[in-house]
Amino acid sequence: MNKKNLANLKKILIQKKTEFLNKTNNVQRELSSGLNATIGDEIDTATQNSEKEMFFELAANDRITLNAINDALVKIEKGNYGLCECCNSPILFERLEAIPWTRYCIKCQEEAENPKR
Ligand SMILES: [Zn+2]
């Protein structure tokens, strides 16, 4: 994969990650204003939540995606991004463009979703 494509995918991954974390921020604020209206000091602490704590505010599906996004970013740093975690072959760029945080090539994904009996 060329550097320009990789840089573009990295940008999408970071944007998506920010989106998810912003979503948790909103959830946090709603919870704070609704439930903890009387304990003003605690709201300040809540807004300083670490990324890890925010992570647990997400729905299960979002957590899986956010995890995959983080792993993808790590892989970009390590230089092994775009390789299938199962068979280690390069994932098609078209697939990465559609789902930049995908872990598997189409073949392995299909096998995982439709296991042979
Ligand atoms: Zn594979």
Coordinates of N, CA and C and ligand atoms in Angstrom, one line a residue:
M1 N 0.9 -1.2 0.0 CA 0.0 0.0 0.0 C 0.9 1.2 0.0
N2 N 0.5 2.2 -0.8 CA 1.4 3.4 -0.8 C 1.1 4.3 0.4
K3 N 2.0 5.2 0.6 CA 1.9 6.1 1.8 C 0.7 7.0 1.8
K4 N 0.3 7.4 0.6 CA -0.8 8.4 0.5 C -2.1 7.6 1.0
N5 N -2.3 6.4 0.4 CA -3.4 5.6 0.8 C -3.5 5.4 2.3
L6 N -2.3 5.0 2.8 CA -2.2 4.7 4.3 C -2.5 5.9 5.1
A7 N -2.0 7.1 4.7 CA -2.3 8.3 5.4 C -3.8 8.6 5.4
N8 N -4.4 8.4 4.3 CA -5.9 8.6 4.2 C -6.6 7.7 5.1
L9 N -6.3 6.4 5.2 CA -7.0 5.5 6.0 C -6.7 5.9 7.5
K10 N -5.5 6.3 7.8 CA -5.2 6.7 9.2 C -6.1 7.9 9.6
K11 N -6.3 8.8 8.7 CA -7.1 10.0 8.9 C -8.5 9.5 9.2
I12 N -9.1 8.6 8.4 CA -10.4 8.1 8.6 C -10.5 7.4 10.0
L13 N -9.5 6.6 10.3 CA -9.5 5.9 11.6 C -9.6 6.9 12.8
I14 N -8.7 7.9 12.7 CA -8.7 8.9 13.8 C -10.0 9.7 13.9
Q15 N -10.6 10.0 12.7 CA -11.9 10.7 12.7 C -12.9 9.9 13.4
K16 N -13.0 8.6 13.0 CA -14.0 7.7 13.5 C -13.8 7.6 15.1
K17 N -12.6 7.4 15.5 CA -12.3 7.3 16.9 C -12.8 8.5 17.7
T18 N -12.5 9.7 17.1 CA -12.9 10.9 17.8 C -14.5 11.0 17.9
E19 N -15.1 10.5 16.8 CA -16.6 10.5 16.8 C -17.1 9.6 17.9
F20 N -16.5 8.5 18.1 CA -16.9 7.6 19.2 C -16.7 8.2 20.6
L21 N -15.6 8.8 20.7 CA -15.2 9.4 22.0 C -16.1 10.6 22.3
N22 N -16.5 11.4 21.3 CA -17.4 12.5 21.4 C -18.8 12.0 21.9
K23 N -19.1 10.9 21.3 CA -20.4 10.2 21.7 C -20.4 9.9 23.2
T24 N -19.4 9.4 23.7 CA -19.3 9.1 25.1 C -19.4 10.4 25.9
N25 N -18.7 11.4 25.5 CA -18.8 12.7 26.2 C -20.2 13.2 26.3
N26 N -21.0 13.0 25.2 CA -22.4 13.5 25.3 C -23.2 12.6 26.3
V27 N -23.0 11.3 26.3 CA -23.7 10.5 27.2 C -23.3 10.9 28.6
Q28 N -22.0 11.1 28.8 CA -21.6 11.5 30.2 C -22.3 12.8 30.6
R29 N -22.4 13.8 29.7 CA -23.0 15.1 30.1 C -24.4 14.9 30.5
E30 N -25.1 14.1 29.7 CA -26.5 13.8 29.9 C -26.7 13.2 31.3
L31 N -25.9 12.2 31.6 CA -26.0 11.5 32.9 C -25.7 12.5 34.0
S32 N -24.7 13.3 33.8 CA -24.3 14.2 34.9 C -25.4 15.2 35.2
S33 N -26.0 15.8 34.1 CA -27.0 16.8 34.4 C -28.3 16.2 34.9
G34 N -28.6 15.0 34.5 CA -29.8 14.4 35.0 C -29.7 13.8 36.4
L35 N -28.7 13.0 36.6 CA -28.7 12.2 37.8 C -28.0 12.9 39.0
N36 N -26.9 13.6 38.6 CA -26.0 14.1 39.7 C -26.1 15.6 39.8
A37 N -27.3 16.2 39.6 CA -27.5 17.6 39.5 C -27.1 18.2 40.9
T38 N -27.2 17.5 42.0 CA -27.0 18.1 43.3 C -25.5 18.1 43.7
I39 N -24.7 17.1 43.1 CA -23.3 17.1 43.5 C -22.5 17.7 42.4
G40 N -22.4 19.1 42.5 CA -21.7 19.9 41.5 C -20.2 19.5 41.3
D41 N -19.6 19.2 42.4 CA -18.1 18.9 42.3 C -17.8 17.7 41.5
E42 N -18.7 16.7 41.5 CA -18.5 15.5 40.9 C -18.6 15.6 39.3
I43 N -19.3 16.6 38.9 CA -19.4 16.8 37.4 C -18.1 17.2 36.9
D44 N -17.3 18.0 37.6 CA -16.0 18.4 37.1 C -15.1 17.1 37.0
T45 N -15.2 16.3 37.9 CA -14.3 15.1 37.9 C -14.8 14.2 36.7
A46 N -16.1 14.2 36.5 CA -16.6 13.3 35.4 C -16.1 13.8 34.0
T47 N -16.0 15.1 33.8 CA -15.5 15.6 32.5 C -14.1 15.3 32.3
Q48 N -13.4 15.0 33.4 CA -11.9 14.6 33.2 C -11.7 13.1 33.0
N49 N -12.8 12.5 32.7 CA -12.7 11.0 32.5 C -11.6 10.7 31.5
S50 N -10.9 9.6 31.8 CA -9.8 9.2 30.9 C -10.5 8.4 29.7
E51 N -9.7 8.3 28.7 CA -10.3 7.6 27.5 C -10.7 6.2 27.9
K52 N -10.0 5.6 28.8 CA -10.4 4.2 29.2 C -11.7 4.2 29.9
E53 N -12.0 5.1 30.7 CA -13.3 5.2 31.4 C -14.4 5.5 30.4
M54 N -14.1 6.4 29.5 CA -15.1 6.7 28.5 C -15.5 5.5 27.7
F55 N -14.5 4.7 27.5 CA -14.7 3.4 26.7 C -15.8 2.6 27.2
F56 N -16.0 2.6 28.6 CA -17.0 1.7 29.2 C -18.4 2.3 29.1
E57 N -18.4 3.6 28.6 CA -19.8 4.2 28.4 C -20.4 3.8 27.1
L58 N -19.6 3.2 26.3 CA -20.0 2.9 24.9 C -20.9 1.6 24.9
A59 N -21.7 1.4 24.0 CA -22.5 0.2 23.8 C -21.5 -0.9 23.3
A60 N -21.8 -2.1 23.5 CA -20.9 -3.2 23.3 C -20.4 -3.2 21.8
N61 N -21.3 -3.0 20.9 CA -20.9 -2.9 19.5 C -19.9 -1.8 19.2
D62 N -20.1 -0.7 19.8 CA -19.2 0.5 19.6 C -17.9 0.1 20.2
R63 N -17.9 -0.6 21.3 CA -16.6 -0.9 21.9 C -15.8 -1.8 21.0
I64 N -16.4 -2.8 20.4 CA -15.7 -3.7 19.5 C -15.1 -2.9 18.4
T65 N -15.9 -2.0 17.8 CA -15.4 -1.2 16.7 C -14.2 -0.3 17.2
L66 N -14.4 0.4 18.3 CA -13.3 1.3 18.8 C -12.1 0.5 19.1
N67 N -12.2 -0.7 19.6 CA -11.1 -1.6 19.9 C -10.3 -1.9 18.6
A68 N -11.1 -2.2 17.6 CA -10.5 -2.5 16.2 C -9.8 -1.3 15.7
I69 N -10.4 -0.1 15.9 CA -9.8 1.1 15.4 C -8.5 1.4 16.1
N70 N -8.5 1.2 17.4 CA -7.2 1.4 18.2 C -6.1 0.4 17.7
D71 N -6.6 -0.9 17.5 CA -5.6 -1.9 17.0 C -5.1 -1.5 15.6
A72 N -6.0 -1.0 14.8 CA -5.6 -0.6 13.4 C -4.5 0.5 13.5
L73 N -4.7 1.5 14.4 CA -3.8 2.6 14.5 C -2.4 2.1 15.0
V74 N -2.5 1.1 15.9 CA -1.2 0.5 16.4 C -0.5 -0.2 15.3
K75 N -1.3 -0.9 14.5 CA -0.7 -1.7 13.3 C -0.1 -0.7 12.3
I76 N -0.7 0.5 12.1 CA -0.1 1.5 11.2 C 1.3 1.9 11.8
E77 N 1.3 2.1 13.1 CA 2.6 2.5 13.7 C 3.7 1.4 13.5
K78 N 3.2 0.2 13.7 CA 4.1 -1.0 13.6 C 4.5 -1.3 12.2
G79 N 3.7 -0.9 11.3 CA 3.9 -1.2 9.9 C 3.3 -2.4 9.4
N80 N 2.5 -3.1 10.1 CA 1.8 -4.3 9.6 C 0.3 -4.1 9.4
Y81 N 0.0 -2.9 9.1 CA -1.5 -2.6 8.9 C -1.8 -3.1 7.5
G82 N -3.1 -3.6 7.4 CA -3.6 -4.1 6.1 C -3.3 -5.5 5.8
L83 N -2.8 -6.2 6.8 CA -2.6 -7.7 6.7 C -3.7 -8.4 7.5
C84 N -4.2 -9.5 7.0 CA -5.2 -10.3 7.7 C -4.6 -10.9 9.0
E85 N -5.4 -10.7 10.1 CA -4.9 -11.3 11.4 C -4.9 -12.8 11.4
C86 N -5.7 -13.4 10.4 CA -5.8 -14.8 10.4 C -4.8 -15.5 9.5
C87 N -4.8 -15.1 8.2 CA -4.0 -15.8 7.2 C -2.8 -14.9 6.8
N88 N -2.7 -13.7 7.4 CA -1.5 -12.8 7.1 C -1.4 -12.3 5.7
S89 N -2.4 -12.6 4.9 CA -2.3 -12.0 3.5 C -2.8 -10.6 3.5
P90 N -2.4 -9.8 2.5 CA -2.8 -8.4 2.4 C -4.3 -8.3 2.2
I91 N -5.0 -7.4 2.9 CA -6.4 -7.2 2.7 C -6.6 -6.2 1.5
L92 N -7.6 -6.5 0.7 CA -7.8 -5.6 -0.5 C -8.0 -4.2 -0.1
F93 N -7.4 -3.3 -0.8 CA -7.6 -1.8 -0.5 C -9.0 -1.4 -0.5
E94 N -9.8 -1.9 -1.4 CA -11.2 -1.5 -1.5 C -11.9 -1.9 -0.2
R95 N -11.5 -3.0 0.4 CA -12.1 -3.4 1.7 C -11.7 -2.5 2.8
L96 N -10.4 -2.2 2.8 CA -9.9 -1.3 3.9 C -10.5 0.1 3.8
E97 N -10.8 0.5 2.5 CA -11.4 1.8 2.3 C -12.8 1.8 2.9
A98 N -13.5 0.7 2.7 CA -14.9 0.6 3.2 C -14.9 0.5 4.8
I99 N -14.0 -0.4 5.3 CA -13.9 -0.6 6.7 C -12.5 -0.6 7.1
P100 N -11.9 0.6 7.4 CA -10.5 0.7 7.6 C -10.0 -0.1 8.9
W101 N -10.9 -0.4 9.8 CA -10.5 -1.1 11.0 C -10.7 -2.6 10.9
T102 N -11.0 -3.1 9.7 CA -11.2 -4.5 9.6 C -10.0 -5.3 9.9
R103 N -10.1 -6.5 10.5 CA -9.0 -7.3 10.9 C -8.7 -8.4 10.0
Y104 N -9.7 -8.8 9.2 CA -9.5 -10.0 8.3 C -9.8 -9.7 6.9
C105 N -9.2 -10.5 6.0 CA -9.5 -10.5 4.6 C -10.9 -11.0 4.4
I106 N -11.4 -10.8 3.2 CA -12.8 -11.2 2.9 C -12.9 -12.7 3.1
K107 N -11.9 -13.5 2.7 CA -12.0 -14.9 2.7 C -12.2 -15.4 4.2
C108 N -11.3 -14.9 5.1 CA -11.3 -15.3 6.5 C -12.6 -14.8 7.1
Q109 N -13.0 -13.6 6.8 CA -14.3 -13.1 7.4 C -15.5 -13.9 7.0
E110 N -15.5 -14.3 5.7 CA -16.7 -15.2 5.3 C -16.6 -16.5 6.0
E111 N -15.4 -17.0 6.2 CA -15.3 -18.3 6.8 C -15.7 -18.2 8.3
A112 N -15.4 -17.1 8.9 CA -15.8 -16.9 10.3 C -17.3 -16.8 10.5
E113 N -17.9 -16.1 9.4 CA -19.4 -15.9 9.5 C -20.1 -17.1 9.1
N114 N -19.6 -17.9 8.2 CA -20.3 -19.1 7.8 C -19.3 -20.3 8.0
P115 N -19.2 -20.8 9.2 CA -18.2 -21.9 9.4 C -18.7 -23.1 8.7
K116 N -17.7 -23.9 8.2 CA -18.1 -25.1 7.5 C -18.4 -26.2 8.6
R117 N -19.4 -27.0 8.2 CA -19.8 -28.0 9.2 C -19.2 -29.4 8.8
Ligands
ZN1 ZN -7.3 -14.0 5.8

